[in-house]
Short mmCIF file of C-alpha atoms in Angstrom, two decimals:
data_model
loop_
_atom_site.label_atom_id
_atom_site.label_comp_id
_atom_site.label_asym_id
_atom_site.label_seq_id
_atom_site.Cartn_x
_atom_site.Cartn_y
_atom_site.Cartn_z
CA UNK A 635 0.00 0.00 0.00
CA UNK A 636 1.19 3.70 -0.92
CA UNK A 637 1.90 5.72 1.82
CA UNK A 638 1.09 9.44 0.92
CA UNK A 639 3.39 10.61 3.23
CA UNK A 640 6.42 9.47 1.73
CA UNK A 641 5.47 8.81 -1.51
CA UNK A 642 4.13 12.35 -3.17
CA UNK A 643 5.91 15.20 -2.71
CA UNK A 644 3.32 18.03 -1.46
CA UNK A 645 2.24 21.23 -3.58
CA UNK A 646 2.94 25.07 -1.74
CA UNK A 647 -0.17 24.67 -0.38
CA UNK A 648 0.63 21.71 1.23
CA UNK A 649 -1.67 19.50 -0.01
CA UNK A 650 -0.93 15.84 -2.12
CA UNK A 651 -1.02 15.60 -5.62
CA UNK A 652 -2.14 12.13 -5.35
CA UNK A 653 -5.00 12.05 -7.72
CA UNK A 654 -4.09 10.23 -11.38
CA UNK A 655 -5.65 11.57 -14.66
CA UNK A 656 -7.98 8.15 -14.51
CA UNK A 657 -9.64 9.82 -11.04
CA UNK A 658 -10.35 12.98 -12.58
CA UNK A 659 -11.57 11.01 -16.01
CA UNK A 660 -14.16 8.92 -14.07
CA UNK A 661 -14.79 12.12 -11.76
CA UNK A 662 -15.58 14.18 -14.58
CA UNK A 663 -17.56 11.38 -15.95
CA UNK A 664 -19.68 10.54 -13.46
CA UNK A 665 -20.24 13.67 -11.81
CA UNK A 666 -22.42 14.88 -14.64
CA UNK A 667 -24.80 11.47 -13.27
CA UNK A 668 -26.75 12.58 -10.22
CA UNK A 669 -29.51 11.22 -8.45
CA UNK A 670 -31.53 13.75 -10.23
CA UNK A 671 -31.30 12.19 -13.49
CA UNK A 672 -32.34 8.96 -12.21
CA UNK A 673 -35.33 10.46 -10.21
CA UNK A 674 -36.49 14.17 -11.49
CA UNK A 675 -36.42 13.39 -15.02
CA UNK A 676 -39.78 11.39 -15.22
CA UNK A 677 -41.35 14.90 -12.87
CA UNK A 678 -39.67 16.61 -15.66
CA UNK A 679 -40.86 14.97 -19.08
CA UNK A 680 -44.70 15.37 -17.09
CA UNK A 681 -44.29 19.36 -17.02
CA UNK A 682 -42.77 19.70 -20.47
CA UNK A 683 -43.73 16.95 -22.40
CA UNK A 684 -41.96 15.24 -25.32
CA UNK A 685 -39.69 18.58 -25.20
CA UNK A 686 -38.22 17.73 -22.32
CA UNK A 687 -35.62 16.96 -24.68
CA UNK A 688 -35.09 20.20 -25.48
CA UNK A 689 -35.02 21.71 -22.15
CA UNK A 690 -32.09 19.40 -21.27
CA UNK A 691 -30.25 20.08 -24.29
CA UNK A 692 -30.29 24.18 -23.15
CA UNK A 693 -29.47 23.11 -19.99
CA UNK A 694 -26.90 21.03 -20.85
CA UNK A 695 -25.74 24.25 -23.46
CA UNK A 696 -25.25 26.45 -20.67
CA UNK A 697 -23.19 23.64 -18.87
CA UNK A 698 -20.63 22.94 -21.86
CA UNK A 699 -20.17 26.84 -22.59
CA UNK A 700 -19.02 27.38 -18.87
CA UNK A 701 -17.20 24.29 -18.90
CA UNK A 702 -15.02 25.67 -21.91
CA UNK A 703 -14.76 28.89 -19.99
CA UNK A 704 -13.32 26.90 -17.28
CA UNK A 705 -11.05 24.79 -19.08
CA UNK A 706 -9.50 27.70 -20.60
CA UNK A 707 -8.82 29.71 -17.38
CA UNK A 708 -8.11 26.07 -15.76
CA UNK A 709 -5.45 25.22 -18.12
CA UNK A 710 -3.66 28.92 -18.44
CA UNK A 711 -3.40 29.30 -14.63
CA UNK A 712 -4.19 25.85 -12.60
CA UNK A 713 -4.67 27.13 -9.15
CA UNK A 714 -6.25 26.07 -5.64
CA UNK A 715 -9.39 27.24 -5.35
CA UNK A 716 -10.29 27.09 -9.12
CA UNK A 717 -13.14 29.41 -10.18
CA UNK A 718 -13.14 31.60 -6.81
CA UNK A 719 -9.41 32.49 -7.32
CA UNK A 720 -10.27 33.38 -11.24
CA UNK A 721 -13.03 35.63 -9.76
CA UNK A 722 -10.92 36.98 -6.91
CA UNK A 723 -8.13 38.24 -9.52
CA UNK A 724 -10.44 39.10 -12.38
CA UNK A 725 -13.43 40.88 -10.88
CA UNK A 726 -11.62 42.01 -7.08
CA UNK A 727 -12.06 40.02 -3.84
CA UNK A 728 -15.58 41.01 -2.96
CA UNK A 729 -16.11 38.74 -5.87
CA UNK A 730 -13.98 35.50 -4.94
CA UNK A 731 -15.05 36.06 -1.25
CA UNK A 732 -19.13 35.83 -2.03
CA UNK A 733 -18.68 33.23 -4.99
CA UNK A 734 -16.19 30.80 -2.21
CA UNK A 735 -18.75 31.23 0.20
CA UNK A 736 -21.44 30.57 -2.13
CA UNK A 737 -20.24 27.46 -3.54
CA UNK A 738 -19.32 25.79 0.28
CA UNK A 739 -22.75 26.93 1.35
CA UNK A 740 -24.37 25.00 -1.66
CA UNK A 741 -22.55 21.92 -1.28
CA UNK A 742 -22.73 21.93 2.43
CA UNK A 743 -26.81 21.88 2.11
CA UNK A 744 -26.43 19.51 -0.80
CA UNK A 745 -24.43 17.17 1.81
CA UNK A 746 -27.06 17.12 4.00
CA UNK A 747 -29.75 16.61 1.45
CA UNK A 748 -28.45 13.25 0.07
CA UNK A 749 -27.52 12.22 3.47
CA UNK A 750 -31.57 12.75 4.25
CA UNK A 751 -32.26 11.09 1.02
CA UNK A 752 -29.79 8.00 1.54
CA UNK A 753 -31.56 7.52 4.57
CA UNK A 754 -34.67 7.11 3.25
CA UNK A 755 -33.67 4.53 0.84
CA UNK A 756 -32.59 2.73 3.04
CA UNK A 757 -34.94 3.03 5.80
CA UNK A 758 -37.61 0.42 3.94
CA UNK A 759 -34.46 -2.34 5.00
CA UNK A 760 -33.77 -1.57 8.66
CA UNK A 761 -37.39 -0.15 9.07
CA UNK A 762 -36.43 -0.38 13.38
CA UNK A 763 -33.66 2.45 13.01
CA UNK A 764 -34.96 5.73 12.93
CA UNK A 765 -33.58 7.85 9.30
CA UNK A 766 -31.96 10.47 11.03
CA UNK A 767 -29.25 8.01 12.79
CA UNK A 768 -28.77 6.11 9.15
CA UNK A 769 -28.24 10.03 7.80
CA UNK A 770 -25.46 10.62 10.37
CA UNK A 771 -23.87 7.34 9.60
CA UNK A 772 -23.80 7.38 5.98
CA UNK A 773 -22.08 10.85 6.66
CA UNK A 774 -19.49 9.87 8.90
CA UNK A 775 -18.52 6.89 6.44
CA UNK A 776 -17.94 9.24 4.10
CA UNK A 777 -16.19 11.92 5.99
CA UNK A 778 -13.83 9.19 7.28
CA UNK A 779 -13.12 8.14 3.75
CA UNK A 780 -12.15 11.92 2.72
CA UNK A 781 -10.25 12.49 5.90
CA UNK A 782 -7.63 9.12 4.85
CA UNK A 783 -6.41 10.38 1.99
CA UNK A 784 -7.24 12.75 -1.21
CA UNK A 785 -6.46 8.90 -2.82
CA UNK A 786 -8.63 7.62 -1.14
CA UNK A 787 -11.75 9.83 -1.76
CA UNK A 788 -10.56 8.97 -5.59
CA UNK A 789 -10.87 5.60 -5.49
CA UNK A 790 -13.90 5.79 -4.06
CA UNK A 791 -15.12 8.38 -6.21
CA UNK A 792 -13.91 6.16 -8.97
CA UNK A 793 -15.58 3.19 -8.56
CA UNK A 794 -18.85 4.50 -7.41
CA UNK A 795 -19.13 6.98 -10.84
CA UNK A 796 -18.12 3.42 -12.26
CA UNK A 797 -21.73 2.29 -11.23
CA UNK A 798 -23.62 4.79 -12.62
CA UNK A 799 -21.45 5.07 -15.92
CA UNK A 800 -22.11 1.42 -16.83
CA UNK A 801 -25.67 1.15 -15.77
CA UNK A 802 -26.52 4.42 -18.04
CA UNK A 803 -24.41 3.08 -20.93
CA UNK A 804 -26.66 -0.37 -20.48
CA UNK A 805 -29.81 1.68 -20.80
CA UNK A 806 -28.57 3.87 -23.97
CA UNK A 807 -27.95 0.24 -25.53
CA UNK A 808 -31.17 -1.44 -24.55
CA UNK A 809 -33.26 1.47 -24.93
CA UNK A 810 -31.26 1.76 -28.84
CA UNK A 811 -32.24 -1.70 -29.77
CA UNK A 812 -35.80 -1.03 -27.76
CA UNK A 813 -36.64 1.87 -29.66
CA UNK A 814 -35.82 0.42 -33.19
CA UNK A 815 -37.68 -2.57 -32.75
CA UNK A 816 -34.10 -4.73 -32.54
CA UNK A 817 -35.13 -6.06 -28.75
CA UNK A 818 -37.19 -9.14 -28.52
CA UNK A 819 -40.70 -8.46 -28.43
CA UNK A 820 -40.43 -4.77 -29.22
CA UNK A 821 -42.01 -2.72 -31.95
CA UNK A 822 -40.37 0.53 -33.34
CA UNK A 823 -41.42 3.28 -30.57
CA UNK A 824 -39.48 6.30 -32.15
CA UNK A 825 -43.17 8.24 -32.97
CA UNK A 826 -43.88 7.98 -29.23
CA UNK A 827 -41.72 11.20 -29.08
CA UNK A 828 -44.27 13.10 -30.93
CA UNK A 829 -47.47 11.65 -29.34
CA UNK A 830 -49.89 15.06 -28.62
CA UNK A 831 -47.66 17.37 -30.38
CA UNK A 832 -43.49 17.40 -29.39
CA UNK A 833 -44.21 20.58 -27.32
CA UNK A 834 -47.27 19.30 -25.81
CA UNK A 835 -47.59 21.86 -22.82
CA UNK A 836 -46.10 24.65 -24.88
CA UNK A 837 -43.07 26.85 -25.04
CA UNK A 838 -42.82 28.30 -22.26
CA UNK A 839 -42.80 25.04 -20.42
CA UNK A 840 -39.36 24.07 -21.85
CA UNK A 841 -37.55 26.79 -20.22
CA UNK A 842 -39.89 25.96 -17.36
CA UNK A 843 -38.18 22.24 -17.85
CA UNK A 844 -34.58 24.21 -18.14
CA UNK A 845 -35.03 25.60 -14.88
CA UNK A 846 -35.50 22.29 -13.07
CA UNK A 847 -32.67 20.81 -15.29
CA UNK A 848 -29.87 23.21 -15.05
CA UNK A 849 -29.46 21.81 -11.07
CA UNK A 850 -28.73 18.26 -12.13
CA UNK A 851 -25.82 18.96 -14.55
CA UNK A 852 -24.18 20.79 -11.81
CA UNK A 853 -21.08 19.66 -9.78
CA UNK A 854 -19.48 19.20 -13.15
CA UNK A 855 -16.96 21.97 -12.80
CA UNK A 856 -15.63 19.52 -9.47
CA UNK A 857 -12.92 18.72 -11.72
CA UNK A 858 -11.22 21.69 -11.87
CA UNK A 859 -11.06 21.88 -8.21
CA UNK A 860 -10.15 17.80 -8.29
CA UNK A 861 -7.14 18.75 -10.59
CA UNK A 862 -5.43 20.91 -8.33
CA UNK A 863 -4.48 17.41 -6.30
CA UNK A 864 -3.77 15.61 -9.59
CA UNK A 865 -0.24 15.02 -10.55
CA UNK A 866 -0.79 16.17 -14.17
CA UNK A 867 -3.54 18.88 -13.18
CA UNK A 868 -3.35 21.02 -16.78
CA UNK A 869 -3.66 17.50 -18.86
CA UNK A 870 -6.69 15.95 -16.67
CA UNK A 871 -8.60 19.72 -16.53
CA UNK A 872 -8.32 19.74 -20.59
CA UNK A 873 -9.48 16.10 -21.23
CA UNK A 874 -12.37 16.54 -19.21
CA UNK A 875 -13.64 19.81 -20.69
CA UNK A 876 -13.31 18.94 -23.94
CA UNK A 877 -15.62 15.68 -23.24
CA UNK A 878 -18.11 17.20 -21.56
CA UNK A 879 -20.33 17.84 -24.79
CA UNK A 880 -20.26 14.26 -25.87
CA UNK A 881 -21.09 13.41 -22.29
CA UNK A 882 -23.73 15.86 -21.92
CA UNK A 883 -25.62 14.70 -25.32
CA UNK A 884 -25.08 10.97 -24.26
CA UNK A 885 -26.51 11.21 -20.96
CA UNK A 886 -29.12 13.57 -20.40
CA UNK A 887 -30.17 14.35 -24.12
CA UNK A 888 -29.83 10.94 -25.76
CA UNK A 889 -31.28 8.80 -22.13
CA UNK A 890 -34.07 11.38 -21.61
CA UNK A 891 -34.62 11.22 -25.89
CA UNK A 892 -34.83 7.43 -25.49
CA UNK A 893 -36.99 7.43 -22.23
CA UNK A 894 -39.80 9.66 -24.38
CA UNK A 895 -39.38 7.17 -27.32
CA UNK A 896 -39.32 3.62 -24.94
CA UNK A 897 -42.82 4.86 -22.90
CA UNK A 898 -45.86 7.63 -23.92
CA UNK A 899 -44.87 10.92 -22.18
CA UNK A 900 -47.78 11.15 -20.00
CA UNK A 901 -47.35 7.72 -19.01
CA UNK A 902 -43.93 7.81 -17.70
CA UNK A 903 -43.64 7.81 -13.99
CA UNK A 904 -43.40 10.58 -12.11
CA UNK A 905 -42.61 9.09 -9.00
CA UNK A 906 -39.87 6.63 -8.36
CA UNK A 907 -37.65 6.14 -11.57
CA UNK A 908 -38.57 6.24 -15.05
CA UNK A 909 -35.22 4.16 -15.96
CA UNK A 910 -36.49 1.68 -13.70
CA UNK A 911 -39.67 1.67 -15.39
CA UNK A 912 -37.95 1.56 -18.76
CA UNK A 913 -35.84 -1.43 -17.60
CA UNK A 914 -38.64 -3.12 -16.37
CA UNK A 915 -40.16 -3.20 -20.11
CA UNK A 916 -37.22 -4.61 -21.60
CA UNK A 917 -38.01 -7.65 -19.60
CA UNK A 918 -34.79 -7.62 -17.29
CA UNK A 919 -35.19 -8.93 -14.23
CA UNK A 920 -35.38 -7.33 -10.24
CA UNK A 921 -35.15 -3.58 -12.49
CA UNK A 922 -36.23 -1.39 -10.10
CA UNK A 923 -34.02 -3.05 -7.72
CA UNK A 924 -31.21 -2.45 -9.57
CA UNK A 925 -31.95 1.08 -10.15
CA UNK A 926 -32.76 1.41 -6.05
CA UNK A 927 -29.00 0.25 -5.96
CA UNK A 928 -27.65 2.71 -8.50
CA UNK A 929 -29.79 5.42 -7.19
CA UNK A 930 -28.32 4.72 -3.59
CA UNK A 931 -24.51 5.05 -5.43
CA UNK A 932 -25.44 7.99 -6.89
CA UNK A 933 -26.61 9.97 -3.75
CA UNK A 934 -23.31 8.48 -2.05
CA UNK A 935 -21.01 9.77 -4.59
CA UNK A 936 -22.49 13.17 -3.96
CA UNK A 937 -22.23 12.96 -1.07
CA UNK A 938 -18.59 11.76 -1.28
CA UNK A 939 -17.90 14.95 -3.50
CA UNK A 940 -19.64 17.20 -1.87
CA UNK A 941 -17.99 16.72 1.43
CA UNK A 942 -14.17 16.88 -0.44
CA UNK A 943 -15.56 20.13 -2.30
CA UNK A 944 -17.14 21.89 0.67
CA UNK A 945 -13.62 21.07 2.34
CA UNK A 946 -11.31 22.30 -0.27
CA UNK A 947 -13.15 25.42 -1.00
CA UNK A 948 -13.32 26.33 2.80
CA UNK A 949 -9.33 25.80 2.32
CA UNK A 950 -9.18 28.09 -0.29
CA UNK A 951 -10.69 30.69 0.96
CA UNK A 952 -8.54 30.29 4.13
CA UNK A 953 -5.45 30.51 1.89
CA UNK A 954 -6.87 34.31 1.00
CA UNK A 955 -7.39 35.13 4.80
CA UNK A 956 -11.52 35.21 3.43
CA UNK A 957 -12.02 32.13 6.17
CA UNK A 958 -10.53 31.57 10.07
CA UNK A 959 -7.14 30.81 9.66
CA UNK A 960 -7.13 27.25 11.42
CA UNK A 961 -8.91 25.24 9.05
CA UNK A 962 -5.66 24.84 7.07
CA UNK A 963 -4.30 22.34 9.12
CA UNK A 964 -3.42 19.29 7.48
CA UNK A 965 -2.53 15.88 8.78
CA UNK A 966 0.13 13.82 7.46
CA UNK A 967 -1.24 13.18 4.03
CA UNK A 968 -1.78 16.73 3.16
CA UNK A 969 -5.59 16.08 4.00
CA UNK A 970 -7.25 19.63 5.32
CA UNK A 971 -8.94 17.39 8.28
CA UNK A 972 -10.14 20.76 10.03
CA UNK A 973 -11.83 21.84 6.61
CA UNK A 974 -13.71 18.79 6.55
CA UNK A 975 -14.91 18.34 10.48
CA UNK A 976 -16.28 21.73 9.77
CA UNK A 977 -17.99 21.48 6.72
CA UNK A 978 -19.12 17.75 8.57
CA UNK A 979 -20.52 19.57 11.53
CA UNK A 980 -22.59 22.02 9.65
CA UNK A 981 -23.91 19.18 7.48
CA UNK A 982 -24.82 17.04 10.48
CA UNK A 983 -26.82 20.44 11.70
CA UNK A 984 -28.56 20.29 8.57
CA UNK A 985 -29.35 16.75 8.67
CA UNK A 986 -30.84 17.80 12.62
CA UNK A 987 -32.56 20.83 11.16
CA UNK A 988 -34.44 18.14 8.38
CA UNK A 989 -35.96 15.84 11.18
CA UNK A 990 -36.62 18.82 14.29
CA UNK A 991 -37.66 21.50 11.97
CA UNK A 992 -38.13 20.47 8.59
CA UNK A 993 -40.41 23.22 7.41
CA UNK A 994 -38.13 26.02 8.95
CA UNK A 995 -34.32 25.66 8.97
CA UNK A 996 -34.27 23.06 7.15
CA UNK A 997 -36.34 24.12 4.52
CA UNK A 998 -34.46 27.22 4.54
CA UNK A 999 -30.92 25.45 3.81
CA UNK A 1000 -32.36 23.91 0.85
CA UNK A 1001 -34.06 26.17 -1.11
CA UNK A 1002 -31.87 28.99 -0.28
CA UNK A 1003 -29.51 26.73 -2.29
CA UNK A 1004 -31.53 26.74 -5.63
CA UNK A 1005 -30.46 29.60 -7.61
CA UNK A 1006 -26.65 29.15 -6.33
CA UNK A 1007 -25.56 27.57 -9.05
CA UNK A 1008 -26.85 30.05 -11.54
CA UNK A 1009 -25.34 32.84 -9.37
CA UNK A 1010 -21.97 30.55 -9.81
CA UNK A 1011 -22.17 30.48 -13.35
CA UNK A 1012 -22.77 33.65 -14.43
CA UNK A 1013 -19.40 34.94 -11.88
CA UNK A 1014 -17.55 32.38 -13.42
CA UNK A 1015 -18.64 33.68 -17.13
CA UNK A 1016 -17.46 37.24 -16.29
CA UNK A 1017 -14.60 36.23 -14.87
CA UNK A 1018 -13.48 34.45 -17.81
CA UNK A 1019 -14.71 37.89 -19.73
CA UNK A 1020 -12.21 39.86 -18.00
CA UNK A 1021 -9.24 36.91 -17.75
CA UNK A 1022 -9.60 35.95 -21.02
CA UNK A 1023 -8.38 39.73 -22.28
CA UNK A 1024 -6.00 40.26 -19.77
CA UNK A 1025 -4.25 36.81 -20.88
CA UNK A 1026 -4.50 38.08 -24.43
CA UNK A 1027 -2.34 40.89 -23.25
CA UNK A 1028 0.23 38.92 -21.14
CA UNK A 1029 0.72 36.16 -21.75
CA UNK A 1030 -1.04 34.71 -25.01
CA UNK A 1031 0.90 31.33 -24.95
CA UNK A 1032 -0.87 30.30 -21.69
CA UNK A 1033 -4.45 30.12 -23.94
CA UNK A 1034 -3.94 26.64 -24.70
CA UNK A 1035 -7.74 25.46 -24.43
CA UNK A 1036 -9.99 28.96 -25.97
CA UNK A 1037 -13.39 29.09 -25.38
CA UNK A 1038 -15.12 29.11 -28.75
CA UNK A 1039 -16.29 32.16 -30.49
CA UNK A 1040 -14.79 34.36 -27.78
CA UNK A 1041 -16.52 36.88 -26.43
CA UNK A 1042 -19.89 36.42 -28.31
CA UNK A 1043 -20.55 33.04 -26.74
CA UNK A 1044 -19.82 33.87 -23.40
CA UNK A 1045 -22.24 36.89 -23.90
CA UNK A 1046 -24.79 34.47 -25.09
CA UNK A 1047 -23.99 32.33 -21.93
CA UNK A 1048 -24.92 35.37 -19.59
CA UNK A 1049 -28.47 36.37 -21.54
CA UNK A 1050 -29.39 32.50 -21.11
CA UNK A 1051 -28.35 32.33 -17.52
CA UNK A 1052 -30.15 35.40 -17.22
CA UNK A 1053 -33.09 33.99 -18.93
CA UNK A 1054 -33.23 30.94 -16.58
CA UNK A 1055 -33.03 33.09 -13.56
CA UNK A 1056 -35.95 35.37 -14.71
CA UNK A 1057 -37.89 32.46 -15.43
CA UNK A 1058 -37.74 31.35 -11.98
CA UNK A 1059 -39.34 34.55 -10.91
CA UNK A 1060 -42.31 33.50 -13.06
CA UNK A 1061 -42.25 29.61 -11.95
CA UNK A 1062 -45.00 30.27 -8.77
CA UNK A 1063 -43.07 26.79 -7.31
CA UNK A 1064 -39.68 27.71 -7.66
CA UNK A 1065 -39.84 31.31 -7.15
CA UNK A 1066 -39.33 30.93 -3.05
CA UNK A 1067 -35.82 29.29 -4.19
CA UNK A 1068 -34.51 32.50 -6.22
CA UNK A 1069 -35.62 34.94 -3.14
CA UNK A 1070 -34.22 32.94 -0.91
CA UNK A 1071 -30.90 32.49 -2.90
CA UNK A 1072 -30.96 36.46 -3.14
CA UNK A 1073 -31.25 36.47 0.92
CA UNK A 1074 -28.13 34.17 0.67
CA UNK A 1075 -25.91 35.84 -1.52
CA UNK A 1076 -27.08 39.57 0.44
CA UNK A 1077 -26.00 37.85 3.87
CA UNK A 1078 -22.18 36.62 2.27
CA UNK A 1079 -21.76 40.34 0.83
CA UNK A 1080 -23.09 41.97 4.31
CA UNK A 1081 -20.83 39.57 5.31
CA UNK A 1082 -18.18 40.49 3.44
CA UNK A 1083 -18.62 44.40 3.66
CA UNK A 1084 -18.72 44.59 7.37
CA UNK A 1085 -15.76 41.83 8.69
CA UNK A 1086 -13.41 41.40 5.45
CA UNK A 1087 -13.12 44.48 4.09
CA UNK A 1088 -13.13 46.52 7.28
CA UNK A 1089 -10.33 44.10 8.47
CA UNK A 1090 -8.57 45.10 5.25
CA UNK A 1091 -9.11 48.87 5.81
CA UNK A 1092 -7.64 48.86 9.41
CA UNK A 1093 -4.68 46.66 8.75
#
């Protein structure tokens, strides 16, 4: 067995780069697979119709265009911290201070959520232990796991984004053979995608469909926070980016396009899984077993990521005096264990919060989270705006990955971010979620306004 402590030699920041390119690979792979495609897509395809399609494809648009944005800035200057240093050094430290913040707040909630939702998958088994202690436990499995080694959160990482990889490849082959009348039994289904029109609830319910969509694509830009503990951290960043289209039309467009075509629209399920339902009419056997199992990876392995983000970001933001300077401690395998009991503890408040006051705090925590990620992605946009000129200027050679069509794409990425975001204001459902994500991102620039920069001013 490796020992980490003798074995790689530490970055300035102290931490390992223990990570190989096939981590990040399978990282970047799988972390585009969430729960959420597995579960939300069926209450998806019911609000939008055959379009659903559509709305994932727009979704999925936004999420390649910032991804190339990323993977340019990634590749020119590889840094700790990722997109909250680019913002910090291209739009001034109010901006890497709220976006930091931002992110560990999101994936702290987002911790606590799948903990919550591990719990109750597996509650139906041990039916005698109440969900709240199964929450706790699945979280302090996984914090142990991040707190060994960076390696060994990889491995992990690895094998579970190995499980949903291969049962999502399975389904795009089945549903293939399914759809085209190949599959024994089956008659050509491909007209079930235009069954009562292929916008069937109109146009405004695909953006409708974007808005619920444009959550479960993200955690994709993990890797570029991932490479900063891989040992060839430019390479890994670049590979991933540029696969993230094919990756993004495989799995969401091309599974959701073959769930529509397998099963009527309006009678897909919208509760429980529609890939379990699709499985189940191929004929294979214990389906929505097997799903239950790959459902229950996928909330681990976000769970497992969001724990090692929350904790590396928190680091970050230390390393810019933006966070209290003892949670950069690490132990003897460059692991930020501070970083990681603390982003722990506030999960395991969150996961108390969802059983004593579910409608309240916890409620709170959640939703609060839901426009975060938009928020995210339009700061990284105009950070790459403003880097992407300066770089021009000094030092051209670095722009070895170029975001296409530069600047008039990443325009076109702000108007549709802005579009989603004003859509939410319309969505009577999801409208709570962008007010309270305002609240959230007024409380980390109060925040910042009143402790950081007055700290600055009387230094």
């Amino acid at each position: 067995m490796v020992d980490e402590r003798t074995q790689v030699e530490p970055t300035p920041s102290g931490l390992r780069q223990s990570l190989k390119n096939r981590h990040l690979q399978m990282i970047a792979l799988g972390g585009i697979i969430g729960a959420s495609l597995f579960i939300g897509s069926g209450a998806v395809i019911s609000t939008v119709g055959p379009a659903a399609v559509v709305s994932y494809a727009i979704g999925g648009l936004i999420v390649v265009l910032v991804m190339r944005m990323l993977g340019e800035m990634a590749t020119a200057a590889p840094t700790l911290g990722s997109f909250m240093e680019y913002a910090r050094t291209s739009l001034g430290e109010w901006a890497g201070f709220t976006l930091g913040w931002l992110y560990w707040y999101y994936w702290v909630g987002v911790v606590a959520f799948e903990a919550v939702a591990g719990a109750e998958l597996i509650n139906p088994l041990l039916p005698m232990v109440p969900q709240w202690v199964i929450s706790l436990v699945l979280m302090m499995v996984l914090t142990g796991t991040n707190l060994v080694s960076v390696r060994s959160f990889g491995e992990t990482e690895f094998w579970l984004a190995s499980i949903k990889v291969i049962t999502i490849v399975i389904f795009l082959v089945c549903g293939a053979l399914f759809v085209f009348g190949l599959w024994p039994g089956a008659e050509m289904s491909v007209s079930n995608i235009g069954k009562d029109g292929f916008f069937a609830h109109g146009g405004f319910s695909v953006l409708h469909g974007v808005v619920i969509v444009i959550f479960s694509y993200f955690g994709t830009e993990i890797v570029t926070i991932v490479s900063a503990e891989s040992d060839e951290p430019e390479r890994s960043v670049a590979k991933a980016t540029k696969a993230v289209v094919w990756r993004v039309l495989m799995f969401y467009v091309g599974s959701v396009a073959l769930l529509v075509m397998i099963t009527p629209w309006d009678q897909i399920p919208t509760e429980g899984s529609p890939y379990a339902a699709a499985f189940t009419r191929f004929g294979l056997p214990a389906a929505e077993v097997v799903v239950d199992v790959v459902v229950f990876t996928a909330v681990i392995s976000v769970l497992n990521s969001g724990l090692y983000t929350a904790s590396r970001m928190l680091f970050a933001l230390q390393r810019r005096s933006f966070a209290p300077s003892w949670v950069r401690d690490l132990n003897g395998r460059g692991v930020p264990w501070k970083a990681i009991v603390l982003s722990t503890l506030v999960g395991y408040v969150a996961v108390a919060a969802s059983y004593v006051a579910p409608d309240t705090i916890f409620y709170f925590i959640i939703n609060s989270a839901g426009a975060v990620a938009l928020f995210i992605y339009g700061m990284i946009a105009l950070s790459q705006l403003r880097m992407r000129r300066r770089l021009e200027l000094e030092a051209p050679e670095s722009l070895k990955l170029k975001m296409w069509l530069f600047p008039y794409l990443t325009w076109i990425t702000l108007a549709l971010i802005a579009t989603v975001i004003v859509t939410m204001a319309f969505v009577p459902d999801i409208r709570s979620q962008l007010v309270l994500s305002l609240i959230s991102v007024a409380a980390i620039l109060l925040i910042y306004l009143v402790f950081v920069r007055r700290k600055a001013s009387n230094a």
